[in-house]
C-alpha cells in the first residue's frame, strides 16, 4: 500500500520517462505569442541586472525557451547578450528533445539538476501541477493498494500543520496538500538572491476551494481528461495559489501580483499588438493563429493564473 502522493509521483516520473506523447498542448506549444509576451515581461524585470539568469522549471519540448530566447535576440539584443538560460527537468527524453530544439542557442542554454544561488527570474509554466499531492478528506488520507483506494487516518504532522495554517480544518470535502510545492518554494527562496519567481499554471485560491468538492486531481491521455487517473497517464492537480503565496513568505518571496492569465496577457503590449495585427489579416495562417490566441485568452486565460513573487 502506498500513499496517493507516492503513487502520483511514480506515475508522473514514469509518464515523463516514456516516449514523449502529445496528450495535451501547453500554452507555449499553442502559439509563440505566449513565449514572446512572457519574454517581454521578463525583460522588463531584469533590464538592470548585470548578468541575469533565466531559470525555467520543467522545460517540456523546449518551446518556451525557444520563444523567449528568440524574442530577446530579436527585440532586446542588449539583454540577450547578458542572459544565461537554465532548464531544470527530470526527463532525460525531454532534455534530449529540448537540446535538439535549442541547438541554435547552444551558447546560451544550460541544463541543471538543481537550483543554485542566482540573480534573475525563476519561472515555470505547468510545472507545479505535476508535483505530487497528498489527498485528504476529513482527517483521512488516500492510499492506493493495487487498484483499490483505501482511506486511513492522517498521521503526517506536516500535513496537519498545513491544513491548520491554511484554515482547512473544517472543510467537509476532498483537499489536496502539496508538500512538494512547499519544498520547491523553499529551494527557490533560498537560492534566488535577488529577483522574481513566476508561476503560470491552472489553479485555485482558498476562496475557490469549495468549487472542487472531489478535489482537482485528473489524468490526461490522448487529449482526454480522466477524473479517475491510472498508470500511463499524466496525472496533475490544480495548483493551490493561496498556499504558494502563504508559504512563499517563509522563504522571503513576497507576492507582487496574482492574476488570471487572460488579464496578464491583456496587459502585455506584445500580446495585444499581435492580437490586433492578426485580427486585421485575411491570410489563412493568421486566421488560424488568431483562433489560437483566443484560446490562450479565453479558455486557458480564465483557468490559468500568473503568480509573481519578488525576492529583494
Ligand atoms: C506539463 S510539462 C510543461 C512543459 C513546459 N513548461 C510547457 O509549458 O510546455 C511539465 C514539465 O515538467 C517536467 N517535470 C515534471 N515534474 C518534474 C519534477 N518533479 N522535477 C523536474 N521536472 C519535472 C516534465 O518533465 C516536463 O518537462
Short mmCIF file of C-alpha atoms and ligand atoms in Angstrom, two decimals:
data_model
loop_
_atom_site.label_atom_id
_atom_site.label_comp_id
_atom_site.label_asym_id
_atom_site.label_seq_id
_atom_site.Cartn_x
_atom_site.Cartn_y
_atom_site.Cartn_z
CA UNK A 1 0.00 0.00 0.00
CA UNK A 2 1.32 3.47 -0.82
CA UNK A 3 0.07 6.97 -0.24
CA UNK A 4 -1.62 8.63 -3.21
CA UNK A 5 1.25 11.13 -3.14
CA UNK A 6 3.88 8.40 -3.71
CA UNK A 7 1.72 6.72 -6.34
CA UNK A 8 1.23 10.02 -8.21
CA UNK A 9 4.96 10.78 -8.06
CA UNK A 10 5.80 7.35 -9.52
CA UNK A 11 3.17 7.72 -12.29
CA UNK A 12 4.35 11.23 -13.26
CA UNK A 13 8.01 10.11 -13.37
CA UNK A 14 7.11 7.09 -15.47
CA UNK A 15 4.98 9.22 -17.79
CA UNK A 16 7.77 11.71 -18.49
CA UNK A 17 10.35 8.92 -18.83
CA UNK A 18 8.39 7.21 -21.57
CA UNK A 19 8.35 8.37 -25.18
CA UNK A 20 7.03 11.90 -25.47
CA UNK A 21 3.36 11.67 -26.36
CA UNK A 22 1.16 14.61 -27.11
CA UNK A 23 -1.60 14.02 -24.57
CA UNK A 24 -2.12 17.78 -24.14
CA UNK A 25 -0.88 21.09 -25.52
CA UNK A 26 0.65 23.70 -23.28
CA UNK A 27 0.43 27.45 -23.87
CA UNK A 28 3.91 27.81 -25.43
CA UNK A 29 3.14 24.91 -27.77
CA UNK A 30 -0.08 26.60 -28.83
CA UNK A 31 1.43 29.82 -30.11
CA UNK A 32 4.69 31.78 -29.95
CA UNK A 33 2.77 34.87 -28.77
CA UNK A 34 2.75 33.32 -25.28
CA UNK A 35 6.55 32.99 -25.04
CA UNK A 36 7.12 36.38 -26.69
CA UNK A 37 4.77 38.08 -24.20
CA UNK A 38 6.47 36.37 -21.28
CA UNK A 39 9.89 37.33 -22.68
CA UNK A 40 8.80 40.98 -22.86
CA UNK A 41 7.61 40.82 -19.24
CA UNK A 42 10.81 39.13 -18.04
CA UNK A 43 12.96 41.63 -19.96
CA UNK A 44 11.35 44.50 -18.00
CA UNK A 45 12.15 42.69 -14.75
CA UNK A 46 15.83 42.06 -15.47
CA UNK A 47 16.81 45.00 -17.67
CA UNK A 48 19.04 46.49 -14.96
CA UNK A 49 20.70 43.20 -13.96
CA UNK A 50 24.30 42.77 -14.98
CA UNK A 51 24.16 39.05 -15.83
CA UNK A 52 20.60 37.85 -15.27
CA UNK A 53 19.84 34.16 -15.11
CA UNK A 54 16.57 32.91 -16.53
CA UNK A 55 15.78 29.60 -14.87
CA UNK A 56 12.91 27.51 -16.25
CA UNK A 57 11.45 24.70 -14.15
CA UNK A 58 10.14 21.88 -16.39
CA UNK A 59 11.20 22.71 -19.95
CA UNK A 60 8.79 20.37 -21.80
CA UNK A 61 9.51 20.35 -25.54
CA UNK A 62 11.75 23.44 -25.23
CA UNK A 63 9.10 25.62 -26.93
CA UNK A 64 9.00 28.26 -24.19
CA UNK A 65 12.81 28.56 -24.01
CA UNK A 66 12.96 28.82 -27.81
CA UNK A 67 10.38 31.61 -27.97
CA UNK A 68 11.82 33.56 -25.03
CA UNK A 69 15.35 33.45 -26.45
CA UNK A 70 14.14 34.26 -29.98
CA UNK A 71 12.25 37.30 -28.70
CA UNK A 72 15.22 38.56 -26.65
CA UNK A 73 17.61 38.00 -29.55
CA UNK A 74 15.38 39.90 -31.97
CA UNK A 75 13.95 42.64 -29.78
CA UNK A 76 16.22 43.04 -26.75
CA UNK A 77 19.75 42.27 -28.01
CA UNK A 78 21.37 44.13 -25.08
CA UNK A 79 19.59 41.89 -22.60
CA UNK A 80 20.07 38.79 -24.76
CA UNK A 81 23.85 39.30 -24.66
CA UNK A 82 23.85 39.25 -20.86
CA UNK A 83 21.43 36.40 -20.05
CA UNK A 84 22.07 32.73 -19.41
CA UNK A 85 19.11 30.35 -19.65
CA UNK A 86 18.94 27.27 -17.42
CA UNK A 87 16.47 24.42 -17.69
CA UNK A 88 15.69 22.10 -14.79
CA UNK A 89 13.92 18.91 -15.85
CA UNK A 90 13.89 15.31 -14.67
CA UNK A 91 13.02 13.73 -18.01
CA UNK A 92 16.07 12.52 -20.00
CA UNK A 93 13.85 12.06 -23.05
CA UNK A 94 12.53 15.63 -22.89
CA UNK A 95 16.02 17.03 -22.25
CA UNK A 96 17.10 15.35 -25.49
CA UNK A 97 14.17 17.00 -27.32
CA UNK A 98 14.99 20.36 -25.69
CA UNK A 99 18.67 20.11 -26.75
CA UNK A 100 17.63 19.46 -30.34
CA UNK A 101 15.07 22.29 -30.36
CA UNK A 102 17.52 24.77 -28.81
CA UNK A 103 20.54 23.91 -30.99
CA UNK A 104 20.73 27.45 -32.32
CA UNK A 105 21.06 28.84 -28.78
CA UNK A 106 23.83 26.43 -27.81
CA UNK A 107 25.95 29.09 -26.10
CA UNK A 108 23.01 30.43 -24.07
CA UNK A 109 21.19 27.38 -22.70
CA UNK A 110 22.37 25.06 -19.94
CA UNK A 111 20.77 22.12 -18.16
CA UNK A 112 20.98 21.62 -14.42
CA UNK A 113 19.62 19.10 -11.95
CA UNK A 114 19.46 21.58 -9.06
CA UNK A 115 18.73 25.15 -8.12
CA UNK A 116 21.81 27.25 -7.35
CA UNK A 117 22.39 30.74 -5.94
CA UNK A 118 21.39 33.23 -8.64
CA UNK A 119 20.00 36.65 -9.54
CA UNK A 120 17.29 36.82 -12.18
CA UNK A 121 13.96 35.09 -12.74
CA UNK A 122 12.87 31.55 -11.87
CA UNK A 123 9.71 30.67 -13.78
CA UNK A 124 7.54 27.79 -14.84
CA UNK A 125 4.53 27.01 -16.95
CA UNK A 126 2.60 23.87 -15.96
CA UNK A 127 5.30 22.61 -13.60
CA UNK A 128 3.76 22.91 -10.13
CA UNK A 129 0.65 20.97 -11.25
CA UNK A 130 2.91 17.94 -11.89
CA UNK A 131 4.11 17.85 -8.27
CA UNK A 132 2.51 15.07 -6.22
CA UNK A 133 -0.17 15.85 -3.64
CA UNK A 134 -1.48 14.18 -0.50
CA UNK A 135 -5.23 13.65 -0.88
CA UNK A 136 -7.14 14.26 2.35
CA UNK A 137 -10.77 14.09 3.38
CA UNK A 138 -11.92 14.99 6.89
CA UNK A 139 -8.74 13.85 8.62
CA UNK A 140 -8.24 10.74 6.46
CA UNK A 141 -5.60 10.30 3.75
CA UNK A 142 -5.98 8.41 0.48
CA UNK A 143 -3.76 5.36 -0.09
CA UNK A 144 -3.58 3.06 -3.10
CA UNK A 145 -3.45 -0.72 -2.81
CA UNK A 146 -3.43 -2.44 -6.20
CA UNK A 147 -6.43 -0.87 -7.89
CA UNK A 148 -8.21 -0.22 -4.58
CA UNK A 149 -8.48 3.13 -2.80
CA UNK A 150 -8.03 2.99 0.97
CA UNK A 151 -8.65 5.91 3.36
CA UNK A 152 -6.51 5.92 6.52
CA UNK A 153 -6.17 8.30 9.46
CA UNK A 154 -3.63 11.04 8.55
CA UNK A 155 -0.52 10.65 10.65
CA UNK A 156 1.88 13.06 8.92
CA UNK A 157 2.24 16.10 11.20
CA UNK A 158 3.42 18.28 8.28
CA UNK A 159 0.09 17.76 6.51
CA UNK A 160 -1.84 18.64 9.67
CA UNK A 161 0.26 21.79 10.08
CA UNK A 162 -0.53 22.95 6.54
CA UNK A 163 -4.25 22.21 6.97
CA UNK A 164 -4.31 24.34 10.11
CA UNK A 165 -2.25 27.19 8.73
CA UNK A 166 -4.41 27.37 5.60
CA UNK A 167 -7.62 27.20 7.68
CA UNK A 168 -8.91 24.00 6.05
CA UNK A 169 -9.70 22.03 9.27
CA UNK A 170 -13.48 22.25 8.91
CA UNK A 171 -13.79 21.60 5.20
CA UNK A 172 -16.02 18.57 4.52
CA UNK A 173 -14.55 17.76 1.12
CA UNK A 174 -11.50 16.35 -0.58
CA UNK A 175 -8.47 18.62 -0.28
CA UNK A 176 -5.02 18.22 -1.74
CA UNK A 177 -1.91 19.19 0.17
CA UNK A 178 1.25 19.66 -1.88
CA UNK A 179 4.22 19.43 0.48
CA UNK A 180 6.46 19.15 -2.59
CA UNK A 181 5.28 22.62 -3.71
CA UNK A 182 6.46 23.98 -0.35
CA UNK A 183 9.82 22.20 -0.72
CA UNK A 184 10.31 23.73 -4.17
CA UNK A 185 9.39 27.19 -2.86
CA UNK A 186 11.95 26.73 -0.11
CA UNK A 187 14.65 25.89 -2.67
CA UNK A 188 13.63 28.85 -4.83
CA UNK A 189 13.56 31.28 -1.89
CA UNK A 190 16.93 30.10 -0.62
CA UNK A 191 18.68 30.24 -3.99
CA UNK A 192 17.15 33.36 -5.50
CA UNK A 193 19.45 36.02 -4.09
CA UNK A 194 17.62 38.81 -5.93
CA UNK A 195 14.86 38.66 -8.49
CA UNK A 196 11.47 37.21 -9.26
CA UNK A 197 9.62 33.93 -9.18
CA UNK A 198 6.76 33.46 -11.68
CA UNK A 199 4.33 30.55 -11.60
CA UNK A 200 1.95 30.09 -14.53
CA UNK A 201 -0.46 27.25 -14.04
CA UNK A 202 -4.07 26.25 -13.61
CA UNK A 203 -5.19 26.51 -10.06
CA UNK A 204 -7.41 27.93 -7.36
CA UNK A 205 -7.29 30.06 -4.25
CA UNK A 206 -8.64 29.23 -0.77
CA UNK A 207 -11.81 31.24 -1.55
CA UNK A 208 -12.48 28.94 -4.51
CA UNK A 209 -11.62 25.60 -2.90
CA UNK A 210 -15.27 24.65 -2.27
CA UNK A 211 -15.86 24.64 -6.02
CA UNK A 212 -13.89 21.37 -6.08
CA UNK A 213 -15.62 19.09 -3.57
CA UNK A 214 -14.00 15.98 -5.08
CA UNK A 215 -10.57 17.63 -5.36
CA UNK A 216 -8.79 18.55 -8.58
CA UNK A 217 -6.62 15.54 -9.45
CA UNK A 218 -7.09 14.38 -13.03
CA UNK A 219 -5.31 12.19 -15.57
CA UNK A 220 -4.62 13.13 -19.19
CA UNK A 221 -4.41 10.67 -22.05
CA UNK A 222 -4.81 11.32 -25.77
CA UNK A 223 -6.24 14.82 -25.17
CA UNK A 224 -8.93 13.40 -22.86
CA UNK A 225 -9.31 14.21 -19.19
CA UNK A 226 -9.98 11.37 -16.73
CA UNK A 227 -11.25 12.13 -13.24
CA UNK A 228 -10.06 8.67 -12.15
CA UNK A 229 -6.43 8.69 -13.21
CA UNK A 230 -4.48 5.50 -13.72
CA UNK A 231 -0.93 4.47 -14.58
CA UNK A 232 0.27 5.52 -18.04
CA UNK A 233 -1.46 8.88 -17.77
CA UNK A 234 -0.07 12.29 -16.98
CA UNK A 235 -1.53 12.96 -13.54
CA UNK A 236 -1.90 16.52 -12.35
CA UNK A 237 -3.53 18.52 -9.56
CA UNK A 238 -4.66 22.14 -9.70
CA UNK A 239 -2.15 24.43 -8.02
CA UNK A 240 -3.16 25.99 -4.72
CA UNK A 241 -2.07 29.60 -5.30
CA UNK A 242 -3.02 30.65 -1.75
CA UNK A 243 -0.57 28.06 -0.42
CA UNK A 244 2.22 29.34 -2.70
CA UNK A 245 1.54 32.90 -1.53
CA UNK A 246 1.37 31.98 2.15
CA UNK A 247 4.44 29.71 2.28
CA UNK A 248 6.44 31.94 -0.08
CA UNK A 249 6.62 34.46 2.77
CA UNK A 250 8.58 31.95 4.91
CA UNK A 251 11.32 31.92 2.27
CA UNK A 252 11.45 35.67 1.56
CA UNK A 253 9.23 35.53 -1.54
CA UNK A 254 6.86 38.48 -1.39
CA UNK A 255 3.76 38.47 -3.56
CA UNK A 256 3.78 41.18 -6.22
CA UNK A 257 0.62 40.06 -8.01
CA UNK A 258 -1.54 37.04 -8.71
CA UNK A 259 -3.82 37.44 -11.70
CA UNK A 260 -5.61 35.41 -14.31
CA UNK A 261 -3.56 34.62 -17.42
CA UNK A 262 -6.16 36.46 -19.54
CA UNK A 263 -5.55 39.67 -17.57
CA UNK A 264 -1.76 39.15 -17.65
CA UNK A 265 -1.87 38.82 -21.45
CA UNK A 266 -4.23 41.74 -21.94
CA UNK A 267 -1.85 43.98 -20.01
CA UNK A 268 1.02 42.86 -22.24
CA UNK A 269 1.69 45.13 -25.27
CA UNK A 270 3.36 42.34 -27.28
CA UNK A 271 0.31 40.09 -26.95
CA UNK A 272 -2.12 42.93 -27.71
CA UNK A 273 -0.13 44.07 -30.79
CA UNK A 274 -0.10 40.52 -32.12
CA UNK A 275 -3.82 40.13 -31.48
CA UNK A 276 -4.58 43.37 -33.31
CA UNK A 277 -2.31 42.52 -36.24
CA UNK A 278 -3.84 39.07 -36.66
CA UNK A 279 -7.41 40.30 -36.36
CA UNK A 280 -6.86 42.63 -39.36
CA UNK A 281 -5.29 39.98 -41.55
CA UNK A 282 -7.14 37.88 -44.12
CA UNK A 283 -4.38 35.27 -44.52
CA UNK A 284 -5.43 31.72 -43.60
CA UNK A 285 -2.37 31.21 -41.40
CA UNK A 286 -3.12 34.41 -39.45
CA UNK A 287 -6.77 33.48 -39.01
CA UNK A 288 -5.64 30.16 -37.54
CA UNK A 289 -3.20 31.91 -35.21
CA UNK A 290 -5.90 34.36 -34.14
CA UNK A 291 -8.06 31.45 -33.03
CA UNK A 292 -5.10 30.07 -31.01
CA UNK A 293 -4.60 33.44 -29.33
CA UNK A 294 -8.28 33.43 -28.43
CA UNK A 295 -7.81 30.00 -26.79
CA UNK A 296 -4.91 31.45 -24.79
CA UNK A 297 -7.08 34.37 -23.72
CA UNK A 298 -10.41 32.68 -23.16
CA UNK A 299 -10.26 29.01 -22.16
CA UNK A 300 -6.68 28.87 -20.85
CA UNK A 301 -6.75 32.51 -19.85
CA UNK A 302 -9.58 32.03 -17.39
CA UNK A 303 -8.31 28.76 -15.92
CA UNK A 304 -4.66 29.74 -15.57
CA UNK A 305 -3.16 32.19 -13.12
CA UNK A 306 0.13 34.03 -13.01
CA UNK A 307 1.74 34.43 -9.59
CA UNK A 308 4.57 36.93 -9.35
CA UNK A 309 6.77 36.84 -6.25
CA UNK A 310 9.76 39.03 -5.54
CA UNK A 311 12.94 38.43 -3.58
CA UNK A 312 14.75 41.59 -2.56
C1 LIG B 1 3.43 19.80 -18.48
S1 LIG B 1 5.11 19.87 -18.92
C2 LIG B 1 5.28 21.62 -19.17
C3 LIG B 1 6.41 21.93 -20.08
C4 LIG B 1 6.63 23.40 -20.46
N1 LIG B 1 6.85 24.23 -19.30
C5 LIG B 1 5.50 23.92 -21.29
O1 LIG B 1 4.78 24.78 -20.86
O2 LIG B 1 5.36 23.46 -22.43
C6 LIG B 1 5.92 19.58 -17.39
C7 LIG B 1 7.44 19.57 -17.47
O3 LIG B 1 7.97 19.50 -16.14
C8 LIG B 1 8.87 18.40 -16.01
N2 LIG B 1 8.69 17.92 -14.63
C9 LIG B 1 7.53 17.50 -14.05
N3 LIG B 1 7.74 17.17 -12.76
C10 LIG B 1 9.05 17.41 -12.50
C11 LIG B 1 9.88 17.27 -11.36
N4 LIG B 1 9.38 16.83 -10.21
N5 LIG B 1 11.19 17.59 -11.46
C12 LIG B 1 11.70 18.04 -12.64
N6 LIG B 1 10.97 18.19 -13.77
C13 LIG B 1 9.66 17.88 -13.71
C14 LIG B 1 8.45 17.42 -17.09
O4 LIG B 1 9.50 16.56 -17.48
C15 LIG B 1 8.02 18.39 -18.20
O5 LIG B 1 9.13 18.84 -18.94
#
